[in-house]
Coordinates of C-alpha atoms and ligand atoms in Angstrom, one line a residue:
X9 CA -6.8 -16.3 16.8
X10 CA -5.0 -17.9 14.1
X11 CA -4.6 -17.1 10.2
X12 CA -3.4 -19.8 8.4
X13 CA -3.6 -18.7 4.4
X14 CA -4.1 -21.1 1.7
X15 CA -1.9 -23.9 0.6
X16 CA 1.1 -22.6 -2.0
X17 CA 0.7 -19.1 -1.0
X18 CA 3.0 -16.7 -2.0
X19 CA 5.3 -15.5 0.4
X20 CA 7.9 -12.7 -0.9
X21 CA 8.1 -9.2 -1.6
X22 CA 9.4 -7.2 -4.6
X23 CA 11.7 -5.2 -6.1
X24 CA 12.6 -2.7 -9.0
X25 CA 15.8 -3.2 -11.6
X26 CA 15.8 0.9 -11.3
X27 CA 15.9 1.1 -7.4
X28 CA 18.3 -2.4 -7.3
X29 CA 20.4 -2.9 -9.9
X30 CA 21.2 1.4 -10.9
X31 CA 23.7 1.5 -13.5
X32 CA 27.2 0.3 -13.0
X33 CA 30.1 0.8 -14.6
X34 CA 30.7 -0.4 -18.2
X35 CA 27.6 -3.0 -17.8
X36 CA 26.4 -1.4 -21.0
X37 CA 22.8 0.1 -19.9
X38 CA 21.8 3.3 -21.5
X39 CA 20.4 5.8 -19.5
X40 CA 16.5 5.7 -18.7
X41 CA 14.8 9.2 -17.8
X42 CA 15.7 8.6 -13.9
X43 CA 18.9 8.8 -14.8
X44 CA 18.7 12.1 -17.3
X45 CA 16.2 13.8 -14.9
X46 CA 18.6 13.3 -12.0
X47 CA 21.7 15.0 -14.5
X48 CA 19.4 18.5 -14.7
X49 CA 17.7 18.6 -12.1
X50 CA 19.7 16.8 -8.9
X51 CA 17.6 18.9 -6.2
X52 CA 14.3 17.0 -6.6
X53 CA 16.0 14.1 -5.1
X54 CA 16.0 13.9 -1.2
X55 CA 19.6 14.9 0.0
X56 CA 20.6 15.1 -3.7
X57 CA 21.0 11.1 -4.0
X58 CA 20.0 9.7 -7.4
X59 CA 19.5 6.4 -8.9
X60 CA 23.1 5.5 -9.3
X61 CA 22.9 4.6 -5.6
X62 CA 20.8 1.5 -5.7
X63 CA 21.2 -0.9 -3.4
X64 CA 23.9 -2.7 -5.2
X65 CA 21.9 -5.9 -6.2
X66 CA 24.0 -6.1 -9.6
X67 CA 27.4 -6.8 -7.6
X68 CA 25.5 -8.5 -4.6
X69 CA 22.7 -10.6 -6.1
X70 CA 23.8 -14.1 -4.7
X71 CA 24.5 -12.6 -1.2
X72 CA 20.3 -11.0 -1.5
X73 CA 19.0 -14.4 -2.7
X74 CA 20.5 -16.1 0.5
X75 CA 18.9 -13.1 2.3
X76 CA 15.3 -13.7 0.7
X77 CA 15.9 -17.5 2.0
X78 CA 16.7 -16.0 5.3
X79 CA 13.9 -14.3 5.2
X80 CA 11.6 -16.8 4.1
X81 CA 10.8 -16.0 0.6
X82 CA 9.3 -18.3 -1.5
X83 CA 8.9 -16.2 -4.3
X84 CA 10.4 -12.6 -5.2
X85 CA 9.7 -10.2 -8.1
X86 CA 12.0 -8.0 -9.6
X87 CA 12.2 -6.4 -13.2
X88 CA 14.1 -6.0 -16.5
X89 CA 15.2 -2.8 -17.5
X90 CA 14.7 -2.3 -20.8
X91 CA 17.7 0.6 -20.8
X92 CA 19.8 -2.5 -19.9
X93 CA 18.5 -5.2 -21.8
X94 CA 18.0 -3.0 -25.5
X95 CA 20.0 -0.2 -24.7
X96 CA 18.8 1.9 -27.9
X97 CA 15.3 0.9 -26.6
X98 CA 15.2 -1.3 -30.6
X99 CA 17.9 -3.7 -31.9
X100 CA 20.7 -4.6 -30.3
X101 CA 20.7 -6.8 -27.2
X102 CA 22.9 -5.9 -24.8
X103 CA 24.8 -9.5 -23.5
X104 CA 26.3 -8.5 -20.3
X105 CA 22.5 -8.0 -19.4
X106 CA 21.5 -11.0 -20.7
X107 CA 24.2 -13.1 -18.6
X108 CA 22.8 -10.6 -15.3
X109 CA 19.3 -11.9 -15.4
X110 CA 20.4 -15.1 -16.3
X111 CA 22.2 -15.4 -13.8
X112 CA 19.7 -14.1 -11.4
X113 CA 16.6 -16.5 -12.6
X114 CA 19.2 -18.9 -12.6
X115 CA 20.2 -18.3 -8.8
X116 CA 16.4 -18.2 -8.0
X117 CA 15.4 -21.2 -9.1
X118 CA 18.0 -23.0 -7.8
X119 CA 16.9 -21.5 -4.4
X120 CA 13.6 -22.5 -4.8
X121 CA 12.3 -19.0 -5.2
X122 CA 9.2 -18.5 -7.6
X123 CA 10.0 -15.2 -9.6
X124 CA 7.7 -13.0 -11.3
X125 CA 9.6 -11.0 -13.6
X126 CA 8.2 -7.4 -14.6
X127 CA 8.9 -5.6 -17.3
X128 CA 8.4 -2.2 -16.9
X129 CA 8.8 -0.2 -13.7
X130 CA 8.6 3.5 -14.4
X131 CA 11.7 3.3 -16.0
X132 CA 11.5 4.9 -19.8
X133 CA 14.8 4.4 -21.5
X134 CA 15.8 7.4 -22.0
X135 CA 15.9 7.2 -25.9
X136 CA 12.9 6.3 -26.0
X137 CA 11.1 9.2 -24.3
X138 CA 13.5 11.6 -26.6
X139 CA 10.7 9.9 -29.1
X140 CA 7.9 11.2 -27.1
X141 CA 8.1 7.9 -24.8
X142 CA 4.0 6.7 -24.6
X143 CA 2.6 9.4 -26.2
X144 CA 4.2 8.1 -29.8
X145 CA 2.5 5.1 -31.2
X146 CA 6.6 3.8 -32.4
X147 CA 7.2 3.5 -28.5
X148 CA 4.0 1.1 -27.8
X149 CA 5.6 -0.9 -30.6
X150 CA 9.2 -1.0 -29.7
X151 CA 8.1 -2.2 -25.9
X152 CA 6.2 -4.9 -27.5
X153 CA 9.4 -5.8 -29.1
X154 CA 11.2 -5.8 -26.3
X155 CA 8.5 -7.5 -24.2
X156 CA 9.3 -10.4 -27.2
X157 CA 12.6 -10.7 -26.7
X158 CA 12.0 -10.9 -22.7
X159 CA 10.3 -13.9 -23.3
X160 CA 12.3 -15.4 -25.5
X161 CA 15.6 -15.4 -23.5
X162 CA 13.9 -16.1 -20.4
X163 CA 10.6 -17.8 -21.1
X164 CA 12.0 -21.0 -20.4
X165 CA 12.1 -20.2 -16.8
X166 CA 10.4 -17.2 -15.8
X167 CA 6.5 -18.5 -15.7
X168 CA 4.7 -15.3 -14.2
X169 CA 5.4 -12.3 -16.2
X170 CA 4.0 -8.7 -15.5
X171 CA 3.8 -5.8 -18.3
X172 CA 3.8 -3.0 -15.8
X173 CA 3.9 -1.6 -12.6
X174 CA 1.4 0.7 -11.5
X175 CA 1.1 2.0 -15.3
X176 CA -0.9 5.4 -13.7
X177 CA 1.8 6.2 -11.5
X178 CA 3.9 7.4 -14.8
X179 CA 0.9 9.2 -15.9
X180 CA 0.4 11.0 -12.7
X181 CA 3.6 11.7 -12.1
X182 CA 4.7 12.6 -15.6
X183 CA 1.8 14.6 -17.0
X184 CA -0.1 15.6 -14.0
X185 CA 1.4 16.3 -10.9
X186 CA 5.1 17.1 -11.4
X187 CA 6.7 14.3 -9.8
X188 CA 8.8 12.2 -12.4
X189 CA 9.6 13.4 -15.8
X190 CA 8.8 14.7 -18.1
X191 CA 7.1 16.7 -15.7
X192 CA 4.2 17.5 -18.1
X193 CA 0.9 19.0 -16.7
X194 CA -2.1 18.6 -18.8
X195 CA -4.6 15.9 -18.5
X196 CA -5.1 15.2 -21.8
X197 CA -1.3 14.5 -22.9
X198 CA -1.7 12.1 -19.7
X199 CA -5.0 10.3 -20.8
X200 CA -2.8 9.6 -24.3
X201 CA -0.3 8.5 -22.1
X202 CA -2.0 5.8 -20.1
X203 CA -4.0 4.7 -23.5
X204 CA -0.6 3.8 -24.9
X205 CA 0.4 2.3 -21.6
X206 CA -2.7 -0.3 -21.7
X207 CA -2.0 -0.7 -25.5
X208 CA 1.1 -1.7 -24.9
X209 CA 0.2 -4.0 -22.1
X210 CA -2.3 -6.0 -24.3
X211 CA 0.3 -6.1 -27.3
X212 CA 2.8 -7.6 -24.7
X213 CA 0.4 -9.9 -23.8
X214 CA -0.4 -11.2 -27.2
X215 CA 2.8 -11.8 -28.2
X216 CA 3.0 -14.2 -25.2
X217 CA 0.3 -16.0 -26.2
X218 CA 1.4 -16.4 -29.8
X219 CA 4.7 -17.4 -28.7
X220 CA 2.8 -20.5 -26.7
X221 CA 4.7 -19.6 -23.5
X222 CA 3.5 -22.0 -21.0
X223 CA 3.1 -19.5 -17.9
X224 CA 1.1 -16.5 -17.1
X225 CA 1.2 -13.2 -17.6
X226 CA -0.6 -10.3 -15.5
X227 CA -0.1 -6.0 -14.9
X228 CA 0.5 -4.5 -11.8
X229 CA -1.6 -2.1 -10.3
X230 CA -2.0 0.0 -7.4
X231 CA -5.7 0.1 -6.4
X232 CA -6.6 2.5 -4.1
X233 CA -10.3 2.3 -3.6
X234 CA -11.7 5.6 -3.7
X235 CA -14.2 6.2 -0.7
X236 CA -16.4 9.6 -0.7
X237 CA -16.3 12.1 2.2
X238 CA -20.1 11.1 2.9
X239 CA -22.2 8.6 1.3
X240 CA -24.9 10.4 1.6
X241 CA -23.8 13.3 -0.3
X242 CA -24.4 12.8 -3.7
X243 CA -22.2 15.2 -4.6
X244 CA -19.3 13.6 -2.7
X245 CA -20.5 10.0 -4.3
X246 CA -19.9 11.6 -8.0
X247 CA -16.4 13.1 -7.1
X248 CA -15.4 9.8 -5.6
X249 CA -16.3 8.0 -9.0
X250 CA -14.5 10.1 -10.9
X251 CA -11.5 9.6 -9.1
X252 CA -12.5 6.1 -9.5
X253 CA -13.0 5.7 -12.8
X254 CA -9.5 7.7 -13.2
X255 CA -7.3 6.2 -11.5
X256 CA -8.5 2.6 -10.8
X257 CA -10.9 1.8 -13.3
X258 CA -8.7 3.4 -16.6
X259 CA -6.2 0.4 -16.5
X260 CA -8.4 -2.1 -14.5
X261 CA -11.2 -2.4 -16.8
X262 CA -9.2 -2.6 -20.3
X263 CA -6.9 -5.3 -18.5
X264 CA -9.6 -7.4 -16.7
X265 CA -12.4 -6.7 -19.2
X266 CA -10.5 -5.7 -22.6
X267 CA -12.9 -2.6 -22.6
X268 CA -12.8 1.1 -21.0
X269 CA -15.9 1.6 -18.7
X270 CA -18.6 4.0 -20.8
X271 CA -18.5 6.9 -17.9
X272 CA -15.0 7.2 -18.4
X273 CA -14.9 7.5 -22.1
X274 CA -17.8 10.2 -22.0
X275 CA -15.7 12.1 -19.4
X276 CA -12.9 12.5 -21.4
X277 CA -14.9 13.3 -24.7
X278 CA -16.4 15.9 -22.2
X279 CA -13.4 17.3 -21.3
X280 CA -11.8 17.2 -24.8
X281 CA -9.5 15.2 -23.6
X282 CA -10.1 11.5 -25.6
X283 CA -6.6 9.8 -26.5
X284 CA -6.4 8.8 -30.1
X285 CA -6.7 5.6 -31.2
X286 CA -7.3 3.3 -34.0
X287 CA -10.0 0.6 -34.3
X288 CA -7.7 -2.0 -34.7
X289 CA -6.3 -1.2 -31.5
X290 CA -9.4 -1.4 -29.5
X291 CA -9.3 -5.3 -31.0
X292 CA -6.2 -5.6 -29.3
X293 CA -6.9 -4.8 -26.2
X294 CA -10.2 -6.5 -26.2
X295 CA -8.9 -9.7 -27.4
X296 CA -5.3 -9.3 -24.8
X297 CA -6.8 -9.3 -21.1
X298 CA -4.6 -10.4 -18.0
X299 CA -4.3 -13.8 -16.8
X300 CA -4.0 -12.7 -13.2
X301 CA -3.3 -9.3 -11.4
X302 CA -0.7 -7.9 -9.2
X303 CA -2.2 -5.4 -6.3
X304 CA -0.1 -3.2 -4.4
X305 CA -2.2 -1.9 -2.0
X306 CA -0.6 1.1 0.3
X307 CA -3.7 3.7 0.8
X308 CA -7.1 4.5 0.3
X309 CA -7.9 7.6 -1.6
X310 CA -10.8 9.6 0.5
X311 CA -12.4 12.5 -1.8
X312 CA -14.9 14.8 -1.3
X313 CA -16.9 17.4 -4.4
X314 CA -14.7 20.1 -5.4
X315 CA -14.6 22.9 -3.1
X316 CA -10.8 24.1 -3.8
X317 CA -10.6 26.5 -6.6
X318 CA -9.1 25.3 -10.0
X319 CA -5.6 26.0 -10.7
X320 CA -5.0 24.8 -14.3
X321 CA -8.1 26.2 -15.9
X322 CA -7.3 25.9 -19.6
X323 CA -6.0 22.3 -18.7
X324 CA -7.9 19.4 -18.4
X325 CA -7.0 18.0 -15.0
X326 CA -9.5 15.3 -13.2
X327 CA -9.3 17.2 -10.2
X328 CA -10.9 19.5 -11.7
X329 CA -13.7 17.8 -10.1
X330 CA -13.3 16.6 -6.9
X331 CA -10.5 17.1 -4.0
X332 CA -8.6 15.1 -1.4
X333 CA -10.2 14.9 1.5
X334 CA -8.3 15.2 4.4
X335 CA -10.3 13.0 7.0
X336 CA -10.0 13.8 10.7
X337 CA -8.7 11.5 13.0
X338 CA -7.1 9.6 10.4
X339 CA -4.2 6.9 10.8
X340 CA -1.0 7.7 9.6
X341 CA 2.3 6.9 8.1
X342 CA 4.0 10.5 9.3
X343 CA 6.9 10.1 7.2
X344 CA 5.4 9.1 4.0
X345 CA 2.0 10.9 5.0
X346 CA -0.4 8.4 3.4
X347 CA -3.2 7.3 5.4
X348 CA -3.1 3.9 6.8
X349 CA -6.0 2.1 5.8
X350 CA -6.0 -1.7 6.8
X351 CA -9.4 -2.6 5.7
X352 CA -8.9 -1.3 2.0
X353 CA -7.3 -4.4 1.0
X354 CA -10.7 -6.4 1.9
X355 CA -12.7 -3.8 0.3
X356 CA -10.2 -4.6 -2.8
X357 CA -10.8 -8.4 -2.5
X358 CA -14.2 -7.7 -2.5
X359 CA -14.3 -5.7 -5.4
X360 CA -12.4 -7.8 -7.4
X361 CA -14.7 -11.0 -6.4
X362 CA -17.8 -9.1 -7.1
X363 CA -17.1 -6.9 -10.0
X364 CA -14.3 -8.2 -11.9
X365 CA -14.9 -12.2 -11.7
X366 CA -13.1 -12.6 -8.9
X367 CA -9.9 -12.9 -11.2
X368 CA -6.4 -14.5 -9.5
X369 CA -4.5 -12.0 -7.9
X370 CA -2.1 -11.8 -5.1
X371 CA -0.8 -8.6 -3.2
X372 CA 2.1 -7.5 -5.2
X373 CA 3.0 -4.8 -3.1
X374 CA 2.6 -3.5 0.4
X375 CA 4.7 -1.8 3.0
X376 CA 5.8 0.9 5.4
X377 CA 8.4 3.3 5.1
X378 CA 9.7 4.8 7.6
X379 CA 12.7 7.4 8.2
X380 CA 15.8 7.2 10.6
X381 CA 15.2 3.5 11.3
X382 CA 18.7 3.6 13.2
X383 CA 17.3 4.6 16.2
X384 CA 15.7 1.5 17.0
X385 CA 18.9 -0.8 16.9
X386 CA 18.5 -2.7 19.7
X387 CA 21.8 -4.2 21.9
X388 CA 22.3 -7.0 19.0
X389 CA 22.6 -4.5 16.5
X390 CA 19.8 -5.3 14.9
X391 CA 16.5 -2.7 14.0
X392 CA 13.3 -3.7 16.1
X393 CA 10.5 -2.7 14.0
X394 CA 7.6 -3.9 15.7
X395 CA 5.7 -0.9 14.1
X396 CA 5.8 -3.1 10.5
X397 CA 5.2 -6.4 11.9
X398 CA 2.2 -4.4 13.5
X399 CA 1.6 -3.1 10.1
X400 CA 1.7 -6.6 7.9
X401 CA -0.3 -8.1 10.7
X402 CA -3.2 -5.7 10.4
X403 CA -3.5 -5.6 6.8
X404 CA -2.8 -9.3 6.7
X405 CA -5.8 -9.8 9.0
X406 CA -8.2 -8.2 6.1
X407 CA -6.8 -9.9 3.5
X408 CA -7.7 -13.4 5.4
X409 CA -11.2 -12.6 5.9
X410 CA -11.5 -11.3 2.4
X411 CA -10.2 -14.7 1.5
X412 CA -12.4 -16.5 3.3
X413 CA -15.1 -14.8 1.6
X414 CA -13.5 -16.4 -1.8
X415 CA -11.4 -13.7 -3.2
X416 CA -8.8 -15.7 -5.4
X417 CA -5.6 -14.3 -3.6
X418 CA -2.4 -16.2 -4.2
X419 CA -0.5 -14.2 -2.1
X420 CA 1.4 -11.7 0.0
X421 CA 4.6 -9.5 -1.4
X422 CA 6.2 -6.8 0.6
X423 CA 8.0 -3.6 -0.8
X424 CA 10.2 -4.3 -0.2
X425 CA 13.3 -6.7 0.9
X426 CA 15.9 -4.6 1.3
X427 CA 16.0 -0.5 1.8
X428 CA 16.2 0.7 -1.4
X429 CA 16.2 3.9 -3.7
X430 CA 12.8 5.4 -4.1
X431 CA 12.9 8.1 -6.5
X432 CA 12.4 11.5 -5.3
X433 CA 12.3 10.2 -2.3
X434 CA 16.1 8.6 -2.6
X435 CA 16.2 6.6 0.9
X436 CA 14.7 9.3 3.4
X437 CA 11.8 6.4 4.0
X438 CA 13.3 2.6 4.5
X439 CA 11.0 -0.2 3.7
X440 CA 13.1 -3.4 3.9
X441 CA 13.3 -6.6 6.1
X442 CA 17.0 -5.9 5.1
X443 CA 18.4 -3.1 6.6
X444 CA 21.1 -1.3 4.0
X445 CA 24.1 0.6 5.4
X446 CA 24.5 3.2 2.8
X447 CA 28.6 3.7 3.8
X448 CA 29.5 0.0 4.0
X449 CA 26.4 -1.6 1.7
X450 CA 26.8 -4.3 4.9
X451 CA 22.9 -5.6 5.1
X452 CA 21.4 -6.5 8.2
X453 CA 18.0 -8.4 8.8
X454 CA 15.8 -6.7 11.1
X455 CA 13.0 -7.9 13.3
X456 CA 10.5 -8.2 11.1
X457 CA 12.9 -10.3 8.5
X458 CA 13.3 -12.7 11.1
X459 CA 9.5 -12.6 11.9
X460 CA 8.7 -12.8 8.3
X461 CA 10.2 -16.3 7.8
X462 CA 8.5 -17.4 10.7
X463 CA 5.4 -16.2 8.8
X464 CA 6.6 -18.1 5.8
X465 CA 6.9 -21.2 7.7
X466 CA 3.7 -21.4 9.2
X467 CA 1.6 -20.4 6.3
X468 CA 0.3 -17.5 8.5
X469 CA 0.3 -15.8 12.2
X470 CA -1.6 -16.1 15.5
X471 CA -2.8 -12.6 17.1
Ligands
BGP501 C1 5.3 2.0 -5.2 C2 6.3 1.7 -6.2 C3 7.6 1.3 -5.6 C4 8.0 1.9 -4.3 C5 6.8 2.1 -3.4 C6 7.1 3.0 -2.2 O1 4.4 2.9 -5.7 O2 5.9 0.7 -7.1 O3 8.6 1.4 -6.7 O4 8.8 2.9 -4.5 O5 5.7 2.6 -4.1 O6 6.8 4.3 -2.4 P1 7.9 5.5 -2.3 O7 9.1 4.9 -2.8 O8 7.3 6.6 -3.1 O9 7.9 5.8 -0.8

């Protein structure tokens, strides 16, 4: 059978400033809270490697644009780094970055590579989070400066902007779960967090729109539909909502629908746990919604009614009512340990054709990592992944049928191009169609680079 997409799709994958570009040398960035957190506390970082190994795309970004040709790209998406661009997080530009993007849109365009430029990737300036990053109010306004100034020095070109990436990432990572800094536990800190996150999102997106900036502008966010242990079980239903409304519906519904779903809001008044805010605010967001949205799609989240005791009990955490459910017989990514759930990104499609006016979107993010790569170099020298190709296949195979059925997808990106630096997780897990030799920084296509350009080229796959 054959899958051939719609005309103009996107065909790319994307990338982070903080796992491409690092810091180098004298090129004037500040340090973002990657780069502190790795200064105290280097063992959370697989084999001690931190994000001053990047893979290099400062020194080498004309030798990766000829790689994303190679590869078939016809569109890439990277971000700015606000450490980089405003190194005090306010004021004072910082030119060498503003000659290093330029140069990069620059080189894009001229390779006929549509770029969506985001502007936040995890990756709190440092400074700024010495303020009390987004739980101070002073923060929300100084990104919407600097969302201002992105669009004014590179507005002209850049036509598809992003505010964030996965904005709930930060918030579980940060103030719930221990897995970036601050390392905060404590729900309610967290739901103040992600209230300034989508805040600053819609003030981002209103200055756009004041501006007159003839492009679009959108969020990224990782969906990860939330599917109970039973449907049946009422119990399991509810738990599977809540995780819902939590972690998919907190930054889908203010960006889509400029309003926070009702259940959600009466949770967290339940819990004692609702941000503050100011009325005027509420305006802002209402009258700010997305033009189009980014998906990165990697999981589905399976949950079943608490049955696990609860740790934090003077904290408000939202698993506090429900847990993971671990379903038998599930399929796997060993080395990342995330389920691999092909039909989730229909079930997304569906969701967003149904429920949120089936807004333009395209898949912004989805991928496999997987660790010691090296040992399937085959006799050219090159890696044989058939296991991705496998894996973009499959999920590509849902997200045509969900198309079909009219979802508005523009697109397919994979994370990523290249093996990169993933946080904690440094590079134990490589994602690329590039491979990256750490020693030598030589880059290598592998099998499924090849086969993605053949993808490119024919607007889809036969299987
Ligand atoms: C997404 C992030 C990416 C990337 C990817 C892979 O959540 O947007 O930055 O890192 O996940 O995940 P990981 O690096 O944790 O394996």
């Amino acid at each position: 059978m054959k899958y051939i997409f719609p005309e103009k799709f996107w065909w790319g994958s994307a990338t982070s400033g903080p796992q491409s570009e690092g810091t180098v040398k004298g090129d004037g960035k500040s340090k973002n809270i990657w780069d502190y957190w790795f200064e105290i506390a280097p063992e959370r970082f697989f084999d001690g490697v931190g994000p001053q190994n990047t893979s290099t795309f400062y020194q080498n970004y004309k030798k990766d644009i000829q790689l994303l040709k190679q590869t078939g790209h016809n569109s890439f998406r990277t971000s700015i780094q606000w450490s980089r661009l405003i190194p005090e997080g306010i004021g004072e530009v910082n030119d060498k970055a503003v000659v290093f993007y330029n140069n990069v849109i620059d080189e894009l365009i001229k390779n006929n590579i549509e770029i969506v430029i985001n502007l936040y990737h995890f990756d709190m300036p440092l400074c700024m989070q010495q303020k009390g990053g987004w739980e101070n109010k002073k923060v929300v306004e100084a990104y919407a400066e600097y969302a201002k100034k992105c669009f004014e020095l590179f507005g002209d070109r850049v036509k598809y902007w992003t505010t964030f990436n996965e904005p709930i990432v930060p918030v579980e990572g940060g103030y719930l779960y221990d897995f970036h800094y601050p390392n905060v536990i404590d729900g309610k800190r967290g739901a103040q967090v992600a209230y300034h996150t989508a805040l600053a999102s819609a003030k981002a997106i209103q200055c756009y729109k004041e501006m007159g900036q003839n492009g679009q502008i959108g969020i990224i966010l990782n969906l990860t539909p939330s599917y109970p242990r039973s449907e049946q079980n009422a119990e399991d239903v509810k738990a599977a909502h809540i995780a819902d409304l939590c972690f998919n519906k907190s930054f889908l519904e203010p960006a889509i629908k400029g309003e926070y779903p009702q259940d959600l809001i009466e949770f967290l008044k339940q819990n004692n746990a609702l941000p503050q805010y100011e009325q005027e605010d509420i305006e802002i967001i209402k009258n700010n919604t997305v033009d189009f949205l980014g998906v990165n799609y990697y999981r589905p989240r399976r949950i079943k009614a608490k049955e696990s005791d609860v740790i934090y009990k003077d904290i408000f955490m939202p698993d506090n009512y429900f847990d993971e459910y671990d379903m038998p017989g599930r399929k796997e990514n060993p080395y990342r340990g995330w389920e691999i759930y092909e039909k989730g990104i229909y079930d997304i499609c569906t969701i967003l054709r149904t429920e949120y006016n089936n807004i333009p979107f395209f898949i912004s993010e989805n991928g496999m990592g997987v660790e010691n790569e090296q040992k399937y170099i085959n006799e050219e020298g090159y890696i044989e992944d058939d296991y991705r190709i496998e894996f973009i296949k499959d999920h590509l195979k849902w997200l045509h049928k969900g198309i079909e059925e009219g979802a508005n997808c523009k697109g397919y990106h994979l994370w990523t191009f290249i093996d990169c630096w993933s946080w904690t997780n440094a590079y134990k897990n490589r994602y690329g169609l590039v491979a990256l030799d750490l020693e030598t920084q030589k880059r290598t296509i592998k099998k499924s680079g090849k086969w993605f350009k053949e993808l490119s080229e024919n607007n889809g796959f036969e299987y």
